[in-house]
Amino acid sequence: MLKVIVLTIIVLVAALLIYAATRPDTFRLQRSTTITALPEKIFPLINDFHQWPLWSPWEKMDPAMKKTHSGSPQGTGAQYEWEGNSQVGTGKMEIAESMPPARTLIALDFLKPFEAHNFAEFTLTPAGDTTTVTWAMYGPQPFMAKVMNIFGMTERMVGPQFEIGLSNLKAIAEQ
């Protein structure tokens, strides 16, 4: 009986690993919200890392987080490094492309608790007196990330934070 249980577990684990190997080599996660404000009012809150403490959910997870700003004050070349608790980890962001008031592309490097190199992208699409803001993160999906994402780990860890951040951004922009 024990042999049957062990063999079943081995087969299930092997099937899981084989399934993970068939998953895409890249991932994309995104959330959107509609804000009653023009892109010109919202864009500076995104395109300037000095403004992120007003709305970023990670800033509130670790008020003692060490932060360093360098490069341009805002827009392309602006850099932001952080070192925080286990919830926010350690990493660096740099605005790779800034297209006022429509798009900001950020190179995002996580160092701890795990290493990952992704992109975050904000797009602002106006429609009358409102703007749809889409926050996306995408990048390579190495094998272990494929295994984790079978169980929706990225979605569960990052998706709700994007929703909180967009809600905070909406509240500030609509003031």
GROMACS .gro file of C-alpha atoms in nm:
model
  175
    1MET     CA    1   0.000   0.000   0.000
    2LEU     CA    2   0.283   0.240   0.088
    3LYS     CA    3   0.445   0.172  -0.251
    4VAL     CA    4   0.120   0.266  -0.427
    5ILE     CA    5   0.096   0.593  -0.233
    6VAL     CA    6   0.462   0.685  -0.301
    7LEU     CA    7   0.429   0.592  -0.669
    8THR     CA    8   0.110   0.800  -0.697
    9ILE     CA    9   0.283   1.100  -0.542
   10ILE     CA   10   0.581   1.063  -0.777
   11VAL     CA   11   0.351   1.042  -1.080
   12LEU     CA   12   0.153   1.350  -0.967
   13VAL     CA   13   0.469   1.553  -0.908
   14ALA     CA   14   0.611   1.446  -1.245
   15ALA     CA   15   0.283   1.537  -1.418
   16LEU     CA   16   0.287   1.879  -1.247
   17LEU     CA   17   0.646   1.945  -1.358
   18ILE     CA   18   0.574   1.833  -1.713
   19TYR     CA   19   0.265   2.054  -1.724
   20ALA     CA   20   0.468   2.350  -1.592
   21ALA     CA   21   0.725   2.297  -1.868
   22THR     CA   22   0.449   2.347  -2.127
   23ARG     CA   23   0.347   2.688  -1.987
   24PRO     CA   24   0.446   3.012  -2.166
   25ASP     CA   25   0.796   3.150  -2.121
   26THR     CA   26   0.654   3.495  -2.042
   27PHE     CA   27   0.377   3.629  -1.821
   28ARG     CA   28   0.158   3.938  -1.812
   29LEU     CA   29  -0.056   4.061  -1.525
   30GLN     CA   30  -0.265   4.376  -1.545
   31ARG     CA   31  -0.538   4.575  -1.379
   32SER     CA   32  -0.731   4.884  -1.492
   33THR     CA   33  -0.948   5.151  -1.339
   34THR     CA   34  -1.133   5.454  -1.467
   35ILE     CA   35  -1.047   5.784  -1.303
   36THR     CA   36  -1.250   6.102  -1.334
   37ALA     CA   37  -0.952   6.319  -1.423
   38LEU     CA   38  -0.756   6.404  -1.734
   39PRO     CA   39  -0.430   6.218  -1.812
   40GLU     CA   40  -0.235   6.541  -1.755
   41LYS     CA   41  -0.336   6.530  -1.386
   42ILE     CA   42  -0.270   6.158  -1.335
   43PHE     CA   43   0.052   6.117  -1.534
   44PRO     CA   44   0.280   6.318  -1.299
   45LEU     CA   45   0.178   6.092  -1.008
   46ILE     CA   46   0.311   5.791  -1.200
   47ASN     CA   47   0.603   5.942  -1.388
   48ASP     CA   48   0.773   6.082  -1.075
   49PHE     CA   49   0.891   5.825  -0.818
   50HIS     CA   50   0.883   6.100  -0.553
   51GLN     CA   51   0.500   6.092  -0.587
   52TRP     CA   52   0.466   5.715  -0.537
   53PRO     CA   53   0.442   5.733  -0.154
   54LEU     CA   54   0.104   5.903  -0.208
   55TRP     CA   55  -0.050   5.596  -0.373
   56SER     CA   56   0.181   5.292  -0.396
   57PRO     CA   57   0.058   5.000  -0.183
   58TRP     CA   58   0.415   4.885  -0.112
   59GLU     CA   59   0.507   5.217   0.048
   60LYS     CA   60   0.243   5.154   0.313
   61MET     CA   61   0.354   4.793   0.378
   62ASP     CA   62   0.686   4.912   0.517
   63PRO     CA   63   0.693   5.274   0.637
   64ALA     CA   64   1.057   5.220   0.747
   65MET     CA   65   1.166   5.112   0.398
   66LYS     CA   66   1.499   5.262   0.288
   67LYS     CA   67   1.458   5.450  -0.042
   68THR     CA   68   1.707   5.610  -0.276
   69HIS     CA   69   1.625   5.831  -0.574
   70SER     CA   70   1.882   5.894  -0.846
   71GLY     CA   71   1.907   5.981  -1.214
   72SER     CA   72   1.652   6.221  -1.359
   73PRO     CA   73   1.409   6.378  -1.114
   74GLN     CA   74   1.122   6.232  -1.317
   75GLY     CA   75   1.056   6.065  -1.651
   76THR     CA   76   1.309   5.869  -1.852
   77GLY     CA   77   1.619   5.791  -1.645
   78ALA     CA   78   1.456   5.842  -1.305
   79GLN     CA   79   1.567   5.567  -1.067
   80TYR     CA   80   1.431   5.439  -0.739
   81GLU     CA   81   1.592   5.176  -0.517
   82TRP     CA   82   1.437   5.026  -0.208
   83GLU     CA   83   1.528   4.793   0.073
   84GLY     CA   84   1.248   4.685   0.301
   85ASN     CA   85   1.090   4.415   0.509
   86SER     CA   86   0.989   4.071   0.382
   87GLN     CA   87   0.669   4.211   0.229
   88VAL     CA   88   0.841   4.463   0.000
   89GLY     CA   89   1.186   4.305  -0.042
   90THR     CA   90   1.475   4.477  -0.216
   91GLY     CA   91   1.495   4.608  -0.570
   92LYS     CA   92   1.534   4.886  -0.820
   93MET     CA   93   1.313   5.060  -1.077
   94GLU     CA   94   1.413   5.287  -1.363
   95ILE     CA   95   1.180   5.470  -1.598
   96ALA     CA   96   1.288   5.332  -1.935
   97GLU     CA   97   1.040   5.527  -2.144
   98SER     CA   98   0.814   5.822  -2.072
   99MET     CA   99   0.552   5.942  -2.320
  100PRO     CA  100   0.356   6.222  -2.149
  101PRO     CA  101   0.070   6.200  -2.074
  102ALA     CA  102  -0.002   5.853  -2.214
  103ARG     CA  103   0.255   5.592  -2.108
  104THR     CA  104   0.535   5.516  -1.863
  105LEU     CA  105   0.749   5.202  -1.900
  106ILE     CA  106   0.956   5.096  -1.600
  107ALA     CA  107   1.240   4.842  -1.588
  108LEU     CA  108   1.179   4.659  -1.263
  109ASP     CA  109   1.449   4.452  -1.092
  110PHE     CA  110   1.359   4.254  -0.782
  111LEU     CA  111   1.657   4.126  -0.584
  112LYS     CA  112   1.497   3.991  -0.265
  113PRO     CA  113   1.309   3.781  -0.160
  114PHE     CA  114   1.364   3.639  -0.510
  115GLU     CA  115   1.535   3.770  -0.819
  116ALA     CA  116   1.322   3.875  -1.115
  117HIS     CA  117   1.363   4.122  -1.401
  118ASN     CA  118   1.036   4.251  -1.540
  119PHE     CA  119   0.869   4.557  -1.683
  120ALA     CA  120   0.587   4.761  -1.533
  121GLU     CA  121   0.382   4.968  -1.774
  122PHE     CA  122   0.123   5.235  -1.710
  123THR     CA  123  -0.100   5.343  -1.996
  124LEU     CA  124  -0.348   5.628  -1.973
  125THR     CA  125  -0.637   5.632  -2.220
  126PRO     CA  126  -0.863   5.939  -2.212
  127ALA     CA  127  -1.237   5.925  -2.282
  128GLY     CA  128  -1.410   6.258  -2.227
  129ASP     CA  129  -1.353   6.371  -1.869
  130THR     CA  130  -1.229   6.028  -1.755
  131THR     CA  131  -0.909   5.832  -1.806
  132THR     CA  132  -0.863   5.458  -1.802
  133VAL     CA  133  -0.536   5.375  -1.628
  134THR     CA  134  -0.391   5.030  -1.692
  135TRP     CA  135  -0.108   4.899  -1.477
  136ALA     CA  136   0.065   4.593  -1.621
  137MET     CA  137   0.366   4.387  -1.526
  138TYR     CA  138   0.523   4.145  -1.769
  139GLY     CA  139   0.846   3.961  -1.830
  140PRO     CA  140   1.014   3.625  -1.853
  141GLN     CA  141   0.869   3.330  -1.666
  142PRO     CA  142   1.147   3.089  -1.566
  143PHE     CA  143   1.062   2.729  -1.481
  144MET     CA  144   1.007   2.782  -1.105
  145ALA     CA  145   0.776   3.075  -1.180
  146LYS     CA  146   0.582   2.850  -1.416
  147VAL     CA  147   0.538   2.598  -1.136
  148MET     CA  148   0.430   2.871  -0.892
  149ASN     CA  149   0.189   3.022  -1.143
  150ILE     CA  150   0.008   2.692  -1.190
  151PHE     CA  151  -0.127   2.777  -0.846
  152GLY     CA  152  -0.181   3.147  -0.933
  153MET     CA  153   0.096   3.279  -0.709
  154THR     CA  154   0.181   3.592  -0.912
  155GLU     CA  155  -0.187   3.670  -0.955
  156ARG     CA  156  -0.255   3.633  -0.582
  157MET     CA  157   0.058   3.821  -0.469
  158VAL     CA  158   0.057   4.111  -0.716
  159GLY     CA  159  -0.298   4.146  -0.852
  160PRO     CA  160  -0.456   4.271  -0.527
  161GLN     CA  161  -0.167   4.517  -0.476
  162PHE     CA  162  -0.225   4.663  -0.824
  163GLU     CA  163  -0.594   4.704  -0.737
  164ILE     CA  164  -0.509   4.884  -0.411
  165GLY     CA  165  -0.256   5.107  -0.588
  166LEU     CA  166  -0.501   5.202  -0.863
  167SER     CA  167  -0.770   5.272  -0.604
  168ASN     CA  168  -0.526   5.498  -0.414
  169LEU     CA  169  -0.424   5.670  -0.740
  170LYS     CA  170  -0.791   5.727  -0.826
  171ALA     CA  171  -0.864   5.881  -0.485
  172ILE     CA  172  -0.571   6.123  -0.513
  173ALA     CA  173  -0.631   6.220  -0.877
  174GLU     CA  174  -1.001   6.281  -0.820
  175GLN     CA  175  -0.942   6.522  -0.526
   0.00000   0.00000   0.00000
